[in-house]
PDB file of C-alpha atoms and ligand atoms in Angstrom:
ATOM      1  CA  UNK A   1      36.685 -10.972  12.110  1.00 38.00           C
ATOM      2  CA  UNK A   2      34.392 -13.922  11.622  1.00 41.00           C
ATOM      3  CA  UNK A   3      32.729 -14.322   8.254  1.00 44.00           C
ATOM      4  CA  UNK A   4      29.050 -13.513   8.199  1.00 47.00           C
ATOM      5  CA  UNK A   5      26.459 -15.982   6.977  1.00 48.00           C
ATOM      6  CA  UNK A   6      24.925 -15.225   3.620  1.00 46.00           C
ATOM      7  CA  UNK A   7      21.229 -14.464   3.246  1.00 45.00           C
ATOM      8  CA  UNK A   8      21.301 -16.926   0.356  1.00 47.00           C
ATOM      9  CA  UNK A   9      21.192 -19.662   3.011  1.00 49.00           C
ATOM     10  CA  UNK A  10      17.692 -18.517   3.931  1.00 55.00           C
ATOM     11  CA  UNK A  11      15.759 -17.990   0.720  1.00 55.00           C
ATOM     12  CA  UNK A  12      12.754 -15.749   1.052  1.00 60.00           C
ATOM     13  CA  UNK A  13      14.052 -13.993   4.140  1.00 73.00           C
ATOM     14  CA  UNK A  14      15.872 -10.709   4.119  1.00 85.00           C
ATOM     15  CA  UNK A  15      18.669  -9.282   6.243  1.00 92.00           C
ATOM     16  CA  UNK A  16      17.751  -6.105   8.101  1.00 97.00           C
ATOM     17  CA  UNK A  17      19.487  -3.302   9.916  1.00 98.00           C
ATOM     18  CA  UNK A  18      18.093  -2.749  13.392  1.00 98.00           C
ATOM     19  CA  UNK A  19      18.936   0.555  15.032  1.00 98.00           C
ATOM     20  CA  UNK A  20      18.871   1.593  18.655  1.00 98.00           C
ATOM     21  CA  UNK A  21      17.305   5.052  19.000  1.00 98.00           C
ATOM     22  CA  UNK A  22      18.768   7.241  21.762  1.00 98.00           C
ATOM     23  CA  UNK A  23      22.503   7.830  21.341  1.00 98.00           C
ATOM     24  CA  UNK A  24      22.555   6.067  17.965  1.00 98.00           C
ATOM     25  CA  UNK A  25      20.092   8.080  15.821  1.00 98.00           C
ATOM     26  CA  UNK A  26      19.467  11.042  18.124  1.00 98.00           C
ATOM     27  CA  UNK A  27      21.477  12.757  20.820  1.00 98.00           C
ATOM     28  CA  UNK A  28      21.540  10.987  24.171  1.00 97.00           C
ATOM     29  CA  UNK A  29      19.489  13.379  26.323  1.00 95.00           C
ATOM     30  CA  UNK A  30      18.196  11.121  29.078  1.00 94.00           C
ATOM     31  CA  UNK A  31      14.443  10.666  28.898  1.00 95.00           C
ATOM     32  CA  UNK A  32      12.930  12.233  25.788  1.00 95.00           C
ATOM     33  CA  UNK A  33       9.807  13.570  27.491  1.00 95.00           C
ATOM     34  CA  UNK A  34       9.074  16.232  24.871  1.00 96.00           C
ATOM     35  CA  UNK A  35       9.567  16.293  21.133  1.00 96.00           C
ATOM     36  CA  UNK A  36      11.924  19.293  21.548  1.00 96.00           C
ATOM     37  CA  UNK A  37      14.427  16.997  23.282  1.00 96.00           C
ATOM     38  CA  UNK A  38      14.648  14.794  20.201  1.00 97.00           C
ATOM     39  CA  UNK A  39      17.640  15.984  18.155  1.00 98.00           C
ATOM     40  CA  UNK A  40      18.950  13.887  15.305  1.00 98.00           C
ATOM     41  CA  UNK A  41      22.686  13.256  15.176  1.00 98.00           C
ATOM     42  CA  UNK A  42      24.187  14.957  12.099  1.00 97.00           C
ATOM     43  CA  UNK A  43      24.762  11.787  10.076  1.00 97.00           C
ATOM     44  CA  UNK A  44      21.519  10.003  10.963  1.00 98.00           C
ATOM     45  CA  UNK A  45      19.470  11.043   7.929  1.00 98.00           C
ATOM     46  CA  UNK A  46      22.142  10.365   5.292  1.00 98.00           C
ATOM     47  CA  UNK A  47      23.067   7.071   6.960  1.00 98.00           C
ATOM     48  CA  UNK A  48      19.468   5.828   6.995  1.00 98.00           C
ATOM     49  CA  UNK A  49      18.995   7.015   3.418  1.00 98.00           C
ATOM     50  CA  UNK A  50      22.060   5.035   2.320  1.00 98.00           C
ATOM     51  CA  UNK A  51      20.637   1.898   3.948  1.00 98.00           C
ATOM     52  CA  UNK A  52      17.290   2.566   2.207  1.00 98.00           C
ATOM     53  CA  UNK A  53      19.074   2.932  -1.130  1.00 97.00           C
ATOM     54  CA  UNK A  54      20.937  -0.331  -0.515  1.00 96.00           C
ATOM     55  CA  UNK A  55      17.563  -2.060  -0.192  1.00 96.00           C
ATOM     56  CA  UNK A  56      18.025  -3.030   3.438  1.00 97.00           C
ATOM     57  CA  UNK A  57      15.005  -2.842   5.756  1.00 98.00           C
ATOM     58  CA  UNK A  58      15.745  -0.392   8.599  1.00 98.00           C
ATOM     59  CA  UNK A  59      13.958  -1.021  11.887  1.00 98.00           C
ATOM     60  CA  UNK A  60      14.306   0.943  15.130  1.00 98.00           C
ATOM     61  CA  UNK A  61      14.123  -1.022  18.389  1.00 98.00           C
ATOM     62  CA  UNK A  62      13.921   1.103  21.526  1.00 98.00           C
ATOM     63  CA  UNK A  63      13.249   0.807  25.262  1.00 98.00           C
ATOM     64  CA  UNK A  64      11.114   3.691  26.542  1.00 97.00           C
ATOM     65  CA  UNK A  65      10.368   2.735  30.126  1.00 96.00           C
ATOM     66  CA  UNK A  66       9.719   6.399  30.970  1.00 95.00           C
ATOM     67  CA  UNK A  67       6.129   5.707  29.903  1.00 93.00           C
ATOM     68  CA  UNK A  68       5.679   3.049  32.587  1.00 95.00           C
ATOM     69  CA  UNK A  69       7.547   5.214  35.098  1.00 95.00           C
ATOM     70  CA  UNK A  70       5.048   8.027  34.538  1.00 94.00           C
ATOM     71  CA  UNK A  71       7.616  10.434  33.063  1.00 95.00           C
ATOM     72  CA  UNK A  72       5.676  10.791  29.801  1.00 95.00           C
ATOM     73  CA  UNK A  73       2.663   9.255  28.102  1.00 95.00           C
ATOM     74  CA  UNK A  74       2.752   6.447  25.560  1.00 95.00           C
ATOM     75  CA  UNK A  75       1.219   9.012  23.174  1.00 97.00           C
ATOM     76  CA  UNK A  76       4.342  11.170  23.549  1.00 97.00           C
ATOM     77  CA  UNK A  77       6.445   8.266  22.296  1.00 97.00           C
ATOM     78  CA  UNK A  78       4.185   8.056  19.244  1.00 97.00           C
ATOM     79  CA  UNK A  79       4.527  11.806  18.709  1.00 98.00           C
ATOM     80  CA  UNK A  80       8.316  11.599  18.864  1.00 98.00           C
ATOM     81  CA  UNK A  81       8.304   8.742  16.360  1.00 98.00           C
ATOM     82  CA  UNK A  82       6.025  10.610  13.951  1.00 98.00           C
ATOM     83  CA  UNK A  83       8.429  13.561  14.259  1.00 98.00           C
ATOM     84  CA  UNK A  84      11.358  11.253  13.505  1.00 98.00           C
ATOM     85  CA  UNK A  85       9.638   9.826  10.412  1.00 98.00           C
ATOM     86  CA  UNK A  86       8.760  13.393   9.274  1.00 98.00           C
ATOM     87  CA  UNK A  87      12.376  14.565   9.642  1.00 98.00           C
ATOM     88  CA  UNK A  88      13.531  11.583   7.599  1.00 98.00           C
ATOM     89  CA  UNK A  89      10.831  11.929   4.937  1.00 98.00           C
ATOM     90  CA  UNK A  90      11.785  15.555   4.304  1.00 98.00           C
ATOM     91  CA  UNK A  91      15.174  14.299   3.136  1.00 97.00           C
ATOM     92  CA  UNK A  92      14.087  11.174   1.307  1.00 98.00           C
ATOM     93  CA  UNK A  93      14.801   8.635   4.036  1.00 98.00           C
ATOM     94  CA  UNK A  94      12.516   6.329   5.996  1.00 98.00           C
ATOM     95  CA  UNK A  95      12.299   3.682   8.669  1.00 98.00           C
ATOM     96  CA  UNK A  96      10.476   0.498   7.712  1.00 98.00           C
ATOM     97  CA  UNK A  97       9.212   0.068  11.261  1.00 98.00           C
ATOM     98  CA  UNK A  98       9.723   1.159  14.856  1.00 98.00           C
ATOM     99  CA  UNK A  99       9.312  -1.343  17.704  1.00 98.00           C
ATOM    100  CA  UNK A 100       9.125   0.065  21.223  1.00 98.00           C
ATOM    101  CA  UNK A 101       9.091  -1.496  24.687  1.00 98.00           C
ATOM    102  CA  UNK A 102       7.088   0.806  26.975  1.00 97.00           C
ATOM    103  CA  UNK A 103       7.322  -1.468  30.008  1.00 97.00           C
ATOM    104  CA  UNK A 104       9.023  -0.966  33.357  1.00 97.00           C
ATOM    105  CA  UNK A 105      12.203  -2.955  34.013  1.00 96.00           C
ATOM    106  CA  UNK A 106      10.446  -5.064  36.661  1.00 96.00           C
ATOM    107  CA  UNK A 107       7.357  -5.768  34.524  1.00 96.00           C
ATOM    108  CA  UNK A 108       8.742  -9.076  33.304  1.00 95.00           C
ATOM    109  CA  UNK A 109       7.902  -8.389  29.659  1.00 97.00           C
ATOM    110  CA  UNK A 110       9.658 -10.273  26.896  1.00 96.00           C
ATOM    111  CA  UNK A 111      10.436  -7.175  24.832  1.00 98.00           C
ATOM    112  CA  UNK A 112      12.603  -4.944  27.035  1.00 98.00           C
ATOM    113  CA  UNK A 113      16.132  -5.071  25.686  1.00 98.00           C
ATOM    114  CA  UNK A 114      18.474  -6.893  26.246  1.00 98.00           C
ATOM    115  CA  UNK A 115      15.704  -9.430  25.744  1.00 98.00           C
ATOM    116  CA  UNK A 116      15.321 -10.142  22.024  1.00 98.00           C
ATOM    117  CA  UNK A 117      11.508  -9.779  21.842  1.00 98.00           C
ATOM    118  CA  UNK A 118      11.423  -6.596  19.748  1.00 98.00           C
ATOM    119  CA  UNK A 119      13.721  -8.105  17.131  1.00 98.00           C
ATOM    120  CA  UNK A 120      11.907 -11.443  17.129  1.00 98.00           C
ATOM    121  CA  UNK A 121       8.574  -9.685  16.601  1.00 98.00           C
ATOM    122  CA  UNK A 122       9.976  -7.563  13.774  1.00 97.00           C
ATOM    123  CA  UNK A 123      11.476 -10.637  12.117  1.00 96.00           C
ATOM    124  CA  UNK A 124       8.117 -12.439  12.267  1.00 96.00           C
ATOM    125  CA  UNK A 125       6.148  -9.418  11.027  1.00 97.00           C
ATOM    126  CA  UNK A 126       8.493  -8.411   8.229  1.00 96.00           C
ATOM    127  CA  UNK A 127      10.044 -11.724   7.162  1.00 95.00           C
ATOM    128  CA  UNK A 128      13.571 -10.882   8.263  1.00 96.00           C
ATOM    129  CA  UNK A 129      16.498 -13.248   8.651  1.00 96.00           C
ATOM    130  CA  UNK A 130      18.074 -12.407  11.982  1.00 97.00           C
ATOM    131  CA  UNK A 131      21.158 -14.576  11.369  1.00 96.00           C
ATOM    132  CA  UNK A 132      22.396 -12.165   8.691  1.00 95.00           C
ATOM    133  CA  UNK A 133      20.998  -8.958  10.232  1.00 98.00           C
ATOM    134  CA  UNK A 134      22.671  -6.219  12.237  1.00 98.00           C
ATOM    135  CA  UNK A 135      21.893  -4.191  15.354  1.00 98.00           C
ATOM    136  CA  UNK A 136      23.642  -0.806  15.667  1.00 98.00           C
ATOM    137  CA  UNK A 137      23.816   0.542  19.212  1.00 98.00           C
ATOM    138  CA  UNK A 138      25.696   2.848  21.582  1.00 98.00           C
ATOM    139  CA  UNK A 139      25.688   0.591  24.647  1.00 98.00           C
ATOM    140  CA  UNK A 140      27.043  -2.833  25.552  1.00 98.00           C
ATOM    141  CA  UNK A 141      23.657  -3.671  27.040  1.00 98.00           C
ATOM    142  CA  UNK A 142      22.472  -3.654  23.438  1.00 98.00           C
ATOM    143  CA  UNK A 143      25.470  -5.618  22.199  1.00 98.00           C
ATOM    144  CA  UNK A 144      24.023  -8.211  24.571  1.00 98.00           C
ATOM    145  CA  UNK A 145      20.642  -7.710  22.867  1.00 98.00           C
ATOM    146  CA  UNK A 146      22.317  -8.480  19.553  1.00 98.00           C
ATOM    147  CA  UNK A 147      23.821 -11.659  20.997  1.00 98.00           C
ATOM    148  CA  UNK A 148      20.477 -12.688  22.494  1.00 98.00           C
ATOM    149  CA  UNK A 149      18.696 -12.162  19.162  1.00 98.00           C
ATOM    150  CA  UNK A 150      21.399 -13.823  17.067  1.00 98.00           C
ATOM    151  CA  UNK A 151      22.221 -10.724  15.012  1.00 98.00           C
ATOM    152  CA  UNK A 152      25.557  -9.002  14.444  1.00 98.00           C
ATOM    153  CA  UNK A 153      26.124  -6.160  16.910  1.00 98.00           C
ATOM    154  CA  UNK A 154      27.844  -2.949  15.855  1.00 98.00           C
ATOM    155  CA  UNK A 155      28.858  -0.383  18.467  1.00 98.00           C
ATOM    156  CA  UNK A 156      28.846   3.308  17.552  1.00 98.00           C
ATOM    157  CA  UNK A 157      30.897   5.780  19.577  1.00 98.00           C
ATOM    158  CA  UNK A 158      28.136   8.410  19.698  1.00 98.00           C
ATOM    159  CA  UNK A 159      25.851   8.699  22.723  1.00 98.00           C
ATOM    160  CA  UNK A 160      27.260   6.531  25.506  1.00 98.00           C
ATOM    161  CA  UNK A 161      29.386   4.631  22.997  1.00 98.00           C
ATOM    162  CA  UNK A 162      32.825   6.084  23.595  1.00 98.00           C
ATOM    163  CA  UNK A 163      32.669   5.696  27.361  1.00 98.00           C
ATOM    164  CA  UNK A 164      31.123   2.245  27.094  1.00 98.00           C
ATOM    165  CA  UNK A 165      33.832   1.154  24.665  1.00 98.00           C
ATOM    166  CA  UNK A 166      36.597   2.299  27.023  1.00 98.00           C
ATOM    167  CA  UNK A 167      34.990   0.520  29.947  1.00 97.00           C
ATOM    168  CA  UNK A 168      33.893  -2.741  28.318  1.00 97.00           C
ATOM    169  CA  UNK A 169      35.875  -3.427  25.130  1.00 96.00           C
ATOM    170  CA  UNK A 170      38.048  -6.065  26.736  1.00 95.00           C
ATOM    171  CA  UNK A 171      35.770  -7.294  29.499  1.00 96.00           C
ATOM    172  CA  UNK A 172      32.137  -7.527  28.399  1.00 96.00           C
ATOM    173  CA  UNK A 173      31.023 -11.086  27.588  1.00 96.00           C
ATOM    174  CA  UNK A 174      29.298  -9.952  24.372  1.00 97.00           C
ATOM    175  CA  UNK A 175      31.385  -7.982  21.863  1.00 98.00           C
ATOM    176  CA  UNK A 176      30.489  -6.181  18.625  1.00 98.00           C
ATOM    177  CA  UNK A 177      31.574  -7.476  15.224  1.00 98.00           C
ATOM    178  CA  UNK A 178      32.579  -3.893  14.455  1.00 98.00           C
ATOM    179  CA  UNK A 179      33.098  -0.547  16.194  1.00 98.00           C
ATOM    180  CA  UNK A 180      32.136   2.518  14.132  1.00 98.00           C
ATOM    181  CA  UNK A 181      32.584   6.209  14.858  1.00 98.00           C
ATOM    182  CA  UNK A 182      28.962   6.920  14.035  1.00 98.00           C
ATOM    183  CA  UNK A 183      25.890   5.643  12.239  1.00 98.00           C
ATOM    184  CA  UNK A 184      27.213   6.549   8.774  1.00 98.00           C
ATOM    185  CA  UNK A 185      30.359   4.486   9.302  1.00 98.00           C
ATOM    186  CA  UNK A 186      28.224   1.632  10.592  1.00 98.00           C
ATOM    187  CA  UNK A 187      25.990   1.869   7.500  1.00 98.00           C
ATOM    188  CA  UNK A 188      29.012   1.835   5.208  1.00 98.00           C
ATOM    189  CA  UNK A 189      30.438  -1.218   6.992  1.00 98.00           C
ATOM    190  CA  UNK A 190      27.132  -3.072   6.561  1.00 97.00           C
ATOM    191  CA  UNK A 191      26.690  -2.088   2.923  1.00 96.00           C
ATOM    192  CA  UNK A 192      30.246  -3.186   2.108  1.00 95.00           C
ATOM    193  CA  UNK A 193      29.629  -6.551   3.790  1.00 92.00           C
ATOM    194  CA  UNK A 194      26.414  -7.050   1.843  1.00 89.00           C
ATOM    195  CA  UNK A 195      28.221  -6.157  -1.380  1.00 86.00           C
ATOM    196  CA  UNK A 196      30.910  -8.743  -0.606  1.00 85.00           C
ATOM    197  CA  UNK A 197      28.197 -11.385  -0.194  1.00 83.00           C
ATOM    198  CA  UNK A 198      26.352 -10.459  -3.367  1.00 78.00           C
TER     199      UNK A 198
HETATM  200 MG1   MG B 201      21.126   3.981  23.158  1.00 91.71          MG
HETATM  201 ZN1   ZN B 202       8.481  -4.645  27.062  1.00 91.71          ZN
END
């Protein structure tokens, strides 16, 4: 495994943990067109809380093209994200920010993953150092996002992860720096790496 650059190389900028949403934090259900379809995976709250306690900014980056497709309103996405923050807050965890692409795939926007726009915007807004940050995801499409944004990709085996790993682990041009069973194992991997660098 390659060694990871230290945040000390970029004074004043912080590493962050970016998280995909569907299949990584919550159960992969297809389009989440009602808040009742949003179900947190069992380790999501403790994993995010551990990252909070480690002092790492935690930022969700998610494609929700169902808004542009007319499957749900942009307001529904906001409602789901308020619900997510409420569920976390009840157990002492929080997301520092959520960045969403609401556009259709053919809209030509610069934010729909695997384009890096959501991560670049978050880095500019929050003063984050992408070169020592992580993106945790359940699909190789998003391992490509990590490569495009210059962050370290971690694949979890929840959501689409297990099937994607079997299909792509020796063929996809972009590969994760680590494969974790779930978000908690990914969080522990990241925290251990940060501790090694400290
Ligand atoms: Mg996903
Ligand atoms: Zn977009």
